[in-house]
Coordinates of C-alpha atoms in Angstrom, one line a residue:
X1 CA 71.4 -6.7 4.8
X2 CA 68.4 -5.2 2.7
X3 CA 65.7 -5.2 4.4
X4 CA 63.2 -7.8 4.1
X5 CA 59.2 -7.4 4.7
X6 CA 57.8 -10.5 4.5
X7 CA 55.0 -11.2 6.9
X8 CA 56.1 -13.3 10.0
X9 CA 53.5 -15.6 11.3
X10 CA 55.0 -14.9 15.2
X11 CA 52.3 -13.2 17.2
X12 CA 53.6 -10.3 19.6
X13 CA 53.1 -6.6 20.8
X14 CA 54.7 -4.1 23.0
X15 CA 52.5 -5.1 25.3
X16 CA 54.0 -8.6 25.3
X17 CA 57.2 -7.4 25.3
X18 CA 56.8 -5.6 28.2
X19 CA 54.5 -7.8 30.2
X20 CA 57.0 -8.4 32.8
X21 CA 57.0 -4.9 33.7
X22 CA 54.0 -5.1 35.4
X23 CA 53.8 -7.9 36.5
X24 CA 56.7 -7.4 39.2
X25 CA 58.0 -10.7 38.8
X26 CA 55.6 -12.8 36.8
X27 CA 57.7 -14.1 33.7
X28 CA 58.5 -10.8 32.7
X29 CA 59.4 -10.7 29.0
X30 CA 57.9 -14.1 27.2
X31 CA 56.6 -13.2 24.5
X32 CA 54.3 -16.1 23.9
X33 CA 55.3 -17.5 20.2
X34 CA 54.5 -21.0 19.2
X35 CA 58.0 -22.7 17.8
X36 CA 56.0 -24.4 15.6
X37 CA 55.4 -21.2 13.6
X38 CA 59.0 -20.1 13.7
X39 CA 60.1 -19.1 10.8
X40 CA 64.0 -18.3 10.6
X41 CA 66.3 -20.1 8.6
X42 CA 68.8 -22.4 9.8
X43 CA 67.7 -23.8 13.1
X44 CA 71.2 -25.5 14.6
X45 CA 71.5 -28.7 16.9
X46 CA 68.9 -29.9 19.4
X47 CA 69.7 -28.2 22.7
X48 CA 68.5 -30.1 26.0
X49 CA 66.1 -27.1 27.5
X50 CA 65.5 -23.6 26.7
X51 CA 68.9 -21.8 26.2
X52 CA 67.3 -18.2 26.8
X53 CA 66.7 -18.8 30.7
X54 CA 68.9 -15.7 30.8
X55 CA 67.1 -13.5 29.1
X56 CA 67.7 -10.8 26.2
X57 CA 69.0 -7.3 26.2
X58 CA 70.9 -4.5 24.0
X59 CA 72.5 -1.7 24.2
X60 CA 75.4 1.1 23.4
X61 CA 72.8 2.9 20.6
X62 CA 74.1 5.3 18.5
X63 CA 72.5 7.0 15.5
X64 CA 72.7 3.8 13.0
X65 CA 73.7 0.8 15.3
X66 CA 73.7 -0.7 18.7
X67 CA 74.2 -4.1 20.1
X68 CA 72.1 -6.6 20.6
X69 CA 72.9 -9.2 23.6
X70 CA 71.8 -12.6 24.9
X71 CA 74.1 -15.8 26.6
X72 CA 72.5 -19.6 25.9
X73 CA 72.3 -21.3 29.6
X74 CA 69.6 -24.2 29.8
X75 CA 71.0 -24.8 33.1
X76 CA 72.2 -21.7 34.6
X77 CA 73.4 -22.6 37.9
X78 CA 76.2 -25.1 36.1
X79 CA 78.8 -24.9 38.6
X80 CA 81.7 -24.4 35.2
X81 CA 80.0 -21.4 34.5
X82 CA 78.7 -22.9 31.1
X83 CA 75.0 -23.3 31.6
X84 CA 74.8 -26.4 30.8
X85 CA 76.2 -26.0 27.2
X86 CA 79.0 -27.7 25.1
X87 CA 80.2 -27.3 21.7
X88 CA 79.7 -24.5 19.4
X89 CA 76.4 -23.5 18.0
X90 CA 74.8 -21.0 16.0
X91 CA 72.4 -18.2 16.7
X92 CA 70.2 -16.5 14.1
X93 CA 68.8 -12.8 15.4
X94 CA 66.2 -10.6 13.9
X95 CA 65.2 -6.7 14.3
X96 CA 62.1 -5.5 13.1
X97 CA 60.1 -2.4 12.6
X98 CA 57.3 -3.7 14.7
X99 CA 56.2 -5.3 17.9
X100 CA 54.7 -8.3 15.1
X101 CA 58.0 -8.5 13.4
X102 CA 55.9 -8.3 10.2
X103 CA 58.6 -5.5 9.1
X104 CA 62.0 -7.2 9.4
X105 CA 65.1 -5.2 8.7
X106 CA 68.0 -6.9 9.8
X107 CA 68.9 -10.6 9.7
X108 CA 72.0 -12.5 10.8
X109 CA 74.2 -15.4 12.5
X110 CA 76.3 -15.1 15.1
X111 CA 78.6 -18.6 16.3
X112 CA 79.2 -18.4 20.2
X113 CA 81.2 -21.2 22.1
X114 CA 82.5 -22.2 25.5
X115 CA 85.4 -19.6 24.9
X116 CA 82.8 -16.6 24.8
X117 CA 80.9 -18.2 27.4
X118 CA 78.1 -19.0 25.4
X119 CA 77.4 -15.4 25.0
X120 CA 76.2 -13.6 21.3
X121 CA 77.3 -10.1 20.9
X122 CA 75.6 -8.9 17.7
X123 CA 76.5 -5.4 16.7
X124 CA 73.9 -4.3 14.2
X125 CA 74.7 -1.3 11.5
X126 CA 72.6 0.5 8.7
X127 CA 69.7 1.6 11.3
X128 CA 67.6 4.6 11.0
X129 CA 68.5 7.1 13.4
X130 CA 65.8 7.9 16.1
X131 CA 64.1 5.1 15.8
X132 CA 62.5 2.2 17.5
X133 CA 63.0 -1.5 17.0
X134 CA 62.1 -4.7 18.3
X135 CA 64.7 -8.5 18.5
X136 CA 65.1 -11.3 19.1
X137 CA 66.9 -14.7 19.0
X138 CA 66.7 -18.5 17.4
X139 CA 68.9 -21.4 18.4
X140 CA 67.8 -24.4 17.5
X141 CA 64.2 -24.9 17.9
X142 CA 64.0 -22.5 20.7
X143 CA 63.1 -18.7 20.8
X144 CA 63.9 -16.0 23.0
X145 CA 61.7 -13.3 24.4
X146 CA 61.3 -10.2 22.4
X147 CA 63.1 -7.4 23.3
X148 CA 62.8 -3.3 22.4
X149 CA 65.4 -1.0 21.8
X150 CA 66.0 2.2 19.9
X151 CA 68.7 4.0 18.1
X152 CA 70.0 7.5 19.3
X153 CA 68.8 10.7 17.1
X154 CA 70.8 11.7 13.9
X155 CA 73.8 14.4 14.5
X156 CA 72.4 17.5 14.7
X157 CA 69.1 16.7 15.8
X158 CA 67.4 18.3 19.3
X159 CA 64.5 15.7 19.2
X160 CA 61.7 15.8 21.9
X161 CA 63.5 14.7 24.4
X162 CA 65.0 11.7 26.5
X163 CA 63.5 9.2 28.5
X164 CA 66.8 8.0 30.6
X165 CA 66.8 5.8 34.0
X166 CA 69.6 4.8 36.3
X167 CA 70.5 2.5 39.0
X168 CA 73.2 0.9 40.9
X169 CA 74.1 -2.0 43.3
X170 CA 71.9 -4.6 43.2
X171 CA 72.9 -7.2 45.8
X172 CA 71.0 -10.5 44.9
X173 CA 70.5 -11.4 48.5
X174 CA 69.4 -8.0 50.3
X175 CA 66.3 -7.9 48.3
X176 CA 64.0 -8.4 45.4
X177 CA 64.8 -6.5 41.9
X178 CA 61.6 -4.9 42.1
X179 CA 62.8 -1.5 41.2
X180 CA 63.9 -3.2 38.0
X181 CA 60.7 -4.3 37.1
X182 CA 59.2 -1.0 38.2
X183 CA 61.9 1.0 35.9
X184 CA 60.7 -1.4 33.1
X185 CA 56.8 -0.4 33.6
X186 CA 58.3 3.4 32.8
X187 CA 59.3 2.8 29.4
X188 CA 62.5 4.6 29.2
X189 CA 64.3 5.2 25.8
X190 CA 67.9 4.4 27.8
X191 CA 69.1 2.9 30.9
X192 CA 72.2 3.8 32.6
X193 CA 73.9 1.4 35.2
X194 CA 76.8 2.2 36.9
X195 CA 78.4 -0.4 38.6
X196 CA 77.9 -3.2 41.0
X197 CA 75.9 -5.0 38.8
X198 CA 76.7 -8.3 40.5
X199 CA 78.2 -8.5 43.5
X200 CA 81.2 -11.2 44.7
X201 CA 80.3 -12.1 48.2
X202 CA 79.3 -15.9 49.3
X203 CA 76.2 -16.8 50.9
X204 CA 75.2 -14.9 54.2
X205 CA 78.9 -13.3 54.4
X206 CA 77.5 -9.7 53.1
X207 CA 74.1 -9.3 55.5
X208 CA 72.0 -6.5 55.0
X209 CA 70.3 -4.8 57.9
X210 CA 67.1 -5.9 57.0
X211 CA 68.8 -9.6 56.9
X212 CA 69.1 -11.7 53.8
X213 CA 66.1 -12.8 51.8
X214 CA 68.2 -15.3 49.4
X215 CA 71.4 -16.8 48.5
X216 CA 74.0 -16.4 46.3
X217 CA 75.3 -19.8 45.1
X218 CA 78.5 -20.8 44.8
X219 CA 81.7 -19.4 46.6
X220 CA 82.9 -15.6 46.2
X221 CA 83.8 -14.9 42.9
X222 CA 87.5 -15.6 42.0
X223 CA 88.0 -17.7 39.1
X224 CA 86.1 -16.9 35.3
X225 CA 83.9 -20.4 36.1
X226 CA 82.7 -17.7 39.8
X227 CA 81.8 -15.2 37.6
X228 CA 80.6 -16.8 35.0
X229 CA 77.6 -18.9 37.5
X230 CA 77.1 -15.8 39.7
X231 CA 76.0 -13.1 36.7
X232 CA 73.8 -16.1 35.7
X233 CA 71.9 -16.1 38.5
X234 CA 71.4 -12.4 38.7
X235 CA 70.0 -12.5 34.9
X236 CA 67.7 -15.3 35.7
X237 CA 66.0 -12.6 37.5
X238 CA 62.5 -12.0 35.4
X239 CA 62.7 -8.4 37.1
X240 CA 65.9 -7.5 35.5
X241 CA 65.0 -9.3 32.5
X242 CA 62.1 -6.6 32.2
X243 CA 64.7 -3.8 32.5
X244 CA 67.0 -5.4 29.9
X245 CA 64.4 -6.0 27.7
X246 CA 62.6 -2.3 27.5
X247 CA 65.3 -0.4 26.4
X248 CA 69.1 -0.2 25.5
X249 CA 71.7 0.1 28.4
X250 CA 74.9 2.0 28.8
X251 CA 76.9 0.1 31.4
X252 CA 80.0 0.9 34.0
X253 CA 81.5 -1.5 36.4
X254 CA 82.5 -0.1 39.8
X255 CA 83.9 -2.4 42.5
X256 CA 82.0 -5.3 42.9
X257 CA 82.1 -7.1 40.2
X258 CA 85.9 -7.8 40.8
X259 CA 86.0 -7.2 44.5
X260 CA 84.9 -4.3 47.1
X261 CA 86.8 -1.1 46.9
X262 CA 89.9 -2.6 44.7
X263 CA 91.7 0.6 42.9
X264 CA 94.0 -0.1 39.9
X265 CA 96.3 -3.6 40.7
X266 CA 95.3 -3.0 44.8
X267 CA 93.0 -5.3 46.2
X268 CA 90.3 -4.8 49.0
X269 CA 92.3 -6.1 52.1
X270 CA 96.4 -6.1 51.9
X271 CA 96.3 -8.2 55.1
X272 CA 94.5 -10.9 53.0
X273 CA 97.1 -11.3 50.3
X274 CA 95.9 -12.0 46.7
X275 CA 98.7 -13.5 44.8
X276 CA 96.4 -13.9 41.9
X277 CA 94.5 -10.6 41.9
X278 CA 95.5 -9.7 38.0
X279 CA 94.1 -13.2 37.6
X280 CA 90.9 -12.3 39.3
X281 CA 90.6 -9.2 37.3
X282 CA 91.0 -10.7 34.0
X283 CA 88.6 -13.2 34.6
X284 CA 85.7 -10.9 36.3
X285 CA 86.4 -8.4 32.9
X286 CA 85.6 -11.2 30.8
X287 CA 82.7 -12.3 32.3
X288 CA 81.2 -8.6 32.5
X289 CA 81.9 -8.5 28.7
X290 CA 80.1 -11.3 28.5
X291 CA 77.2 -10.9 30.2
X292 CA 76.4 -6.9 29.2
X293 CA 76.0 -5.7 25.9
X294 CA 78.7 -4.2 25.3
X295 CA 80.5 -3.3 21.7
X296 CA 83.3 -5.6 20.3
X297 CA 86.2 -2.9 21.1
X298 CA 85.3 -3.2 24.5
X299 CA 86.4 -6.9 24.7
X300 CA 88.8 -7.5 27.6
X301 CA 92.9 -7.8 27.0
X302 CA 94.2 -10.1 30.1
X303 CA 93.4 -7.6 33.0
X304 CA 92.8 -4.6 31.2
X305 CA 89.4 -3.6 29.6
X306 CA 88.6 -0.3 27.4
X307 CA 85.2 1.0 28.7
X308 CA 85.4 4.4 29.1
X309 CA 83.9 6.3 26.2
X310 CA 81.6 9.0 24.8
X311 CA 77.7 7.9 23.5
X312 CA 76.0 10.9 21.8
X313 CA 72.2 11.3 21.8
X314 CA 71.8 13.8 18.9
X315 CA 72.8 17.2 19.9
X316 CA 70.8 17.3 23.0
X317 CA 73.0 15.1 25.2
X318 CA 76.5 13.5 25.5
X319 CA 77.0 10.5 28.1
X320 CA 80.8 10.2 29.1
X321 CA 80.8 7.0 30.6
X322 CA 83.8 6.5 33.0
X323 CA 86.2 4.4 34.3
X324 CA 87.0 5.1 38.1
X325 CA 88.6 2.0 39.1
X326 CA 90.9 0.7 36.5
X327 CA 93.2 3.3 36.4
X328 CA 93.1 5.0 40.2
X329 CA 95.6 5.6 42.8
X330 CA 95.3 3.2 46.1
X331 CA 93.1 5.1 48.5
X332 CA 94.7 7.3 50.3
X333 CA 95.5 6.6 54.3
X334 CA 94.3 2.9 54.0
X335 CA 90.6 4.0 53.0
X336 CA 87.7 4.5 54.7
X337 CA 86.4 7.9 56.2
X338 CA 89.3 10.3 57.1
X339 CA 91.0 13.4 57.9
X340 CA 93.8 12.8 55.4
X341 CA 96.0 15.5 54.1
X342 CA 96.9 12.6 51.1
X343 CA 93.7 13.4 49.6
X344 CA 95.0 16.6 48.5
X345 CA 97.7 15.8 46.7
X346 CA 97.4 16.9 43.2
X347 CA 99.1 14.2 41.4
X348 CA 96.8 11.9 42.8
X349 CA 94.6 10.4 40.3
X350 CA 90.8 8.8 40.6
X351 CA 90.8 8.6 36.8
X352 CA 94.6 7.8 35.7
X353 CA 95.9 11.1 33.2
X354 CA 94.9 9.3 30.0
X355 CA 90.9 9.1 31.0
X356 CA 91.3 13.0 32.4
X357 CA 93.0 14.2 29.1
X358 CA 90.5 12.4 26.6
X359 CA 87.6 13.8 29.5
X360 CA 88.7 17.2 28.9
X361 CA 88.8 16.9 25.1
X362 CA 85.4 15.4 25.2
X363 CA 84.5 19.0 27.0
X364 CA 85.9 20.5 24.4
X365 CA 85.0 19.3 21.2
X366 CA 81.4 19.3 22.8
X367 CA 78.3 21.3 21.2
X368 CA 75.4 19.2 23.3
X369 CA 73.0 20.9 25.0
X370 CA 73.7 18.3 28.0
X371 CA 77.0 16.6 29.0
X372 CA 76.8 14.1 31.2
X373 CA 79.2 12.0 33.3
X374 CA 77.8 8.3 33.4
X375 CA 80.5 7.7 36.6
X376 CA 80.1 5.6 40.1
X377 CA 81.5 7.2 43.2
X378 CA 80.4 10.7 45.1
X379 CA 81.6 13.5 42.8
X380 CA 80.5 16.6 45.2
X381 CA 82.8 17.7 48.0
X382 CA 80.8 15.7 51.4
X383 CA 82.2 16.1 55.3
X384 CA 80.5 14.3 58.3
X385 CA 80.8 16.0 61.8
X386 CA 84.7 15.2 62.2
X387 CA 85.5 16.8 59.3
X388 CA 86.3 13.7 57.3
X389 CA 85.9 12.9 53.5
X390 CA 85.3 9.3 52.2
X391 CA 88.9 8.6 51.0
X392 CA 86.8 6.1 48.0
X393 CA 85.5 9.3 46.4
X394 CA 86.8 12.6 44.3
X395 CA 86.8 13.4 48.2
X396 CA 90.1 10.9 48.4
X397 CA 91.6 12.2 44.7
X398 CA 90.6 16.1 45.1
X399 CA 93.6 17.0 42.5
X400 CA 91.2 15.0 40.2
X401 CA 87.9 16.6 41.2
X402 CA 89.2 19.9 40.7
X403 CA 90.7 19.6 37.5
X404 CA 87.8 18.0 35.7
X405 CA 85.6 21.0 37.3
X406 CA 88.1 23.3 36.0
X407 CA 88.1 21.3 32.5
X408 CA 84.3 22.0 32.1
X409 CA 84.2 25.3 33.2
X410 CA 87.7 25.8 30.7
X411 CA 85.8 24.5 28.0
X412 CA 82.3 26.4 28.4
X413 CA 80.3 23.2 28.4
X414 CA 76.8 24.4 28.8
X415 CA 75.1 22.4 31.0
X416 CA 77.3 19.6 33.3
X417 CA 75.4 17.1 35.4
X418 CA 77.3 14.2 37.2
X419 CA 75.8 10.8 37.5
X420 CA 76.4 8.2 40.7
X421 CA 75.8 5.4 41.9
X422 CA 77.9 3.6 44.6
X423 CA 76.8 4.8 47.9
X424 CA 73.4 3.7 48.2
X425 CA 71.4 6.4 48.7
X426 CA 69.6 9.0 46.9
X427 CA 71.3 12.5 46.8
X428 CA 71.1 15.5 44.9
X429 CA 74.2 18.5 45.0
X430 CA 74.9 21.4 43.6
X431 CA 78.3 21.3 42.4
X432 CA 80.4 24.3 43.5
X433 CA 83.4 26.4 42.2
X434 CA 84.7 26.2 45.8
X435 CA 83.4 24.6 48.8
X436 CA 84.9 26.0 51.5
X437 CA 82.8 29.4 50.5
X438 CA 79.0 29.1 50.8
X439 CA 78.3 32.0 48.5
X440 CA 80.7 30.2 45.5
X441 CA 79.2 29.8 42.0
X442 CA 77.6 26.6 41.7
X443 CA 79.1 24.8 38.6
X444 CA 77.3 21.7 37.9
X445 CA 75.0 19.5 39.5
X446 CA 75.6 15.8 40.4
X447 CA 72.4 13.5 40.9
X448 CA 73.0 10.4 43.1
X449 CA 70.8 7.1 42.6
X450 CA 70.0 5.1 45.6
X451 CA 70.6 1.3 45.2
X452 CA 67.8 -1.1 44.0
X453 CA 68.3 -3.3 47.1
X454 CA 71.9 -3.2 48.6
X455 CA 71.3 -2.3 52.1
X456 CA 67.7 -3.9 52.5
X457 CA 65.1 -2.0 53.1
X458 CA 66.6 1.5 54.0
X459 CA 64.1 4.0 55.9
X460 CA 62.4 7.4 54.9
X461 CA 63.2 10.4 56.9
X462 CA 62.5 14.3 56.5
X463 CA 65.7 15.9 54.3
X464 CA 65.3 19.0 56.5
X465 CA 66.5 17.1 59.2
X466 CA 69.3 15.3 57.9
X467 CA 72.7 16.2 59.3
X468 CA 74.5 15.6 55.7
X469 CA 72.3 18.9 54.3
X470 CA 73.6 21.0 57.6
X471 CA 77.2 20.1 57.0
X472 CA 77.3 20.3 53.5
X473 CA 74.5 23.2 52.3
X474 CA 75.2 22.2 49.0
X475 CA 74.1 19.5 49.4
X476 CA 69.5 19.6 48.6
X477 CA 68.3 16.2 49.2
X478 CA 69.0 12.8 50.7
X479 CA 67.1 9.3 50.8
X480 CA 67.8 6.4 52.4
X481 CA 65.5 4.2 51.1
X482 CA 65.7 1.7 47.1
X483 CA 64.9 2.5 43.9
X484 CA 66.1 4.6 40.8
X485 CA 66.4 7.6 39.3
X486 CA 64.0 8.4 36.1
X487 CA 64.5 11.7 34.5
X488 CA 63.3 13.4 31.3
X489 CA 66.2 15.3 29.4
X490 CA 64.6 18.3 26.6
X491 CA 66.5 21.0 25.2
X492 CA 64.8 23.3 28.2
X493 CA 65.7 21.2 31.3
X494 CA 66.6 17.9 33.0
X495 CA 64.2 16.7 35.5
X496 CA 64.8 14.2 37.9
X497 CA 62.3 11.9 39.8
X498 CA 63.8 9.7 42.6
X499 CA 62.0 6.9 42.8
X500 CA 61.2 5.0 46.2
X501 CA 60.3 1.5 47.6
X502 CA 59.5 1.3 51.0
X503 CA 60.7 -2.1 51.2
X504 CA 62.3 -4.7 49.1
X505 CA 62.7 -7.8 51.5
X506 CA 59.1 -8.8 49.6
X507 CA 58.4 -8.7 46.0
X508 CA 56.2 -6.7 44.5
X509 CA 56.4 -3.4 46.9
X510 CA 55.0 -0.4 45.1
X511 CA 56.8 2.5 43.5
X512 CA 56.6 6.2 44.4
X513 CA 58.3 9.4 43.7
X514 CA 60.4 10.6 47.1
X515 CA 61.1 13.9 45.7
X516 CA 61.2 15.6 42.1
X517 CA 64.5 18.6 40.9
X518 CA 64.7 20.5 38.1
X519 CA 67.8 21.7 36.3
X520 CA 67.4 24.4 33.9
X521 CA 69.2 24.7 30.4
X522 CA 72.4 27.2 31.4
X523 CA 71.3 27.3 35.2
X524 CA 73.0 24.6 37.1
X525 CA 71.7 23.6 40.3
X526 CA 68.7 22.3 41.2
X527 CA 65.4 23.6 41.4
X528 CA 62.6 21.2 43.5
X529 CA 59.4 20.4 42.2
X530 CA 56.1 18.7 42.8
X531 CA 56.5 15.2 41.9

């Protein structure tokens, strides 16, 4: 569509839009408008109640589209999953120029039913590249918060740099999503999440240490209607509204949002049989389709969804997002932390051959000044006292860890850095040609984010202590406390800030920076800094 710049009579700023970022869990994103001004065409049927309880978001940029995302619920908690909706009903969105949307440049419709959930998925083309832009959404008489969100840099193009965040596992009942709101109030270009968005557990049967400071409703996630209620209540969240609202996100599942530690067609407990566990998995993939903005080609087929994929940010920076559960071998000797002489089997597979071969042509065909694995479990090689390797990691599929080192290296990609969520806690590693010798080349780096509150509150402690960075000298620094990781990618280096919160069992706990590493363009590993 042309674009169209008539004035708009709606009333709002970045500093609307991003209210909720500071506010640590005030209404986080309302922008304020008066529906009596609204101006966009075609308002649809009444609707009893707002329909945009769940907030807005958008995401998967590239240099002339990305998506935008929102999912009418006027009553979230509707045990079918539905929020309160029936029928079909239209949805007009807008992008502008400018916080004012006095500069629109995009206008369109998008239908949603009870089949998608009531979710809208609008995939927007014909942007500028490197640029900013503001949304938002009409149904009926109601309108949505504002939203920003940017597209990537043209081909080619170095640009000043990257603003990215990431974070992992946020369990709704071990704490408040203040980190989100705190990540917000940094104004990041992109956000990377990577995996356990939501997680499946009933009320009060996953307890953190710090004990539980609310519930999740409904019973653990099985059926679409599960899923469907329990990713509504996480987006009713105002603090991870904020997050969604400041930026476009890149997104990975990992276990949790189908069930804990399931690996290709295995569920978590064979002793608990699961008669129905394709059933489950088709169900949670359509619901995390639903509920994340994600492009049309990544819509679910029955038990199978197509998320792994390569997002390019200009020439400075390619983010391989990847799929480590769909396509995995079963852990090897039942799981957990062991001494297994499985885990070495090389035709094991963390990643299935399909995902390693279009990894290692990705490596190839690269020219970035950054590559960048957007990826959920422990990538560096990690021992405790016994000897044992966490059989849920590359540690359990080391034919796999080896051979996508080996692919990098192979390929000359000039700067690899790993990204991880999963194990919350914050870590940093240099990753190494081989592990066994101290004095090896060091490869790559991986940087590990910490949850934003699974686990409670965690504790601080002195890294020169730990016993993780005596057994494994590879290994810089460790954290055991919530948060994120905020880093700033140029065409010199990739700095990373891990962001702490000494507790998250009350809302609004402040934000600080545990410790600050520096990776340096064609020097891998990590250099600390003053944060």
């Amino acid at each position: 569509m042309p674009a169209q710049g008539e004035n708009s009579p709606f009333l709002t700023s970045r500093r609307t839009v991003l209210a909720g970022s500071a506010a640590l869990g005030a209404a986080a994103v309302a922008t304020g408008l008066p529906l009596a001004a609204a101006a966009m065409p075609g308002a649809g049927s009444p609707l009893r109640g707002d329909p945009f309880t769940l907030g807005v978001a958008s995401g998967e940029p590239d240099h002339h589209s990305l998506v935008l995302w929102t999912r009418l619920a006027p009553t979230p908690m509707a045990e079918d999953g539905l929020g309160g909706m029936n029928g079909s009903i239209e949805v007009q969105w807008e992008l502008a120029r400018d916080e004012r949307f006095r500069h629109i440049v995009r206008r369109g419709t998008e239908r949603t039913d009870a089949t998608a959930g009531y979710a809208v998925h609008a995939e927007v083309a014909g942007l500028a590249p490197g640029s900013e832009y503001f949304y938002r959404f009409r149904a009926g008489k109601h309108l949505s918060p504002a939203g920003r969100t940017r597209t990537a840099p043209a081909p080619g193009v170095l640009g000043a740099g990257l603003a990215m965040s990431f974070a992992s596992c946020s369990q709704y009942e071990h704490g408040y999503f203040t980190a989100y709101a705190h990540l917000a109030a940094d104004e990041p270009d992109l956000v990377l999440h990577l995996g356990d968005y939501i997680y499946e557990h009933r009320a009060n049967s996953y307890v953190s240490p710090t004990g539980n400071v609310r519930d999740h409703d409904g019973p653990e996630t099985e059926t679409l209607a599960n899923y469907r209620q329990r990713y509504a209540q996480y987006h009713a969240d105002t603090d991870l509204q904020a997050a969604h609202a400041v930026a476009p996100w890149l997104v990975v599942p990992d276990d949790h949002e189908v069930d804990n530690n399931w690996a290709g067609d295995a569920y978590e407990n064979p002793n608990t049989p699961q008669p129905n566990f394709l059933q489950r998995r088709a169900d949670a993939f359509q619901a995390y389709y639903e509920n994340l903005p994600l492009r049309r080609n990544n819509k679910p087929q029955g038990s199978h969804i197509q998320l792994y994929r390569t997002v390019r940010w200009g020439a400075l920076a390619n983010f391989h997002m990847l799929d480590t559960r769909q396509y995995r071998d079963d852990q090897a000797c039942n799981d957990g932390w062991k001494v297994c002489s499985d885990a070495a089997d090389p035709a094991r597979t963390l990643t299935g051959e399909e995902q390693e071969a279009w990894l290692i042509e990705q490596f190839q065909r690269s020219r970035a000044r950054w590559d960048v694995l957007g990826q959920q479990v422990f990538f560096a090689r990690r021992a405790n006292a016994a000897g044992a390797n966490s059989m849920d990691a590359w540690d359990g599929y080391k034919g796999s860890q080896e051979r996508i080192t080996q692919g990098w290296l192979d390929a000359g990609v000039r700067n690899p850095v790993v990204l991880t969520g999963d194990v919350h806690t914050h870590w940093a590693n240099e990753l190494k040609a081989n592990y066994a010798d101290p004095d090896s080349a060091v490869v790559g780096t991986e940087l590990v984010t910490t949850s934003i509150t699974s686990g409670g509150n965690g504790a601080d402690s002195n890294p020169a202590d730990d016993a993780n960075l005596k057994l494994n000298p590879h290994i810089k620094f460790r954290n055991n406390q919530r948060g994120y990781v905020r880093t700033r990618i140029t065409r010199d280096g990739f700095r990373a800030d891990f962001r702490v919160l000494d507790r998250v069992t009350e809302p609004g706990a402040p934000v600080r920076t545990r410790a600050s590493f520096v990776i340096s363009d064609r020097r891998p590993g990590l250099t600390e800094v003053a944060s």
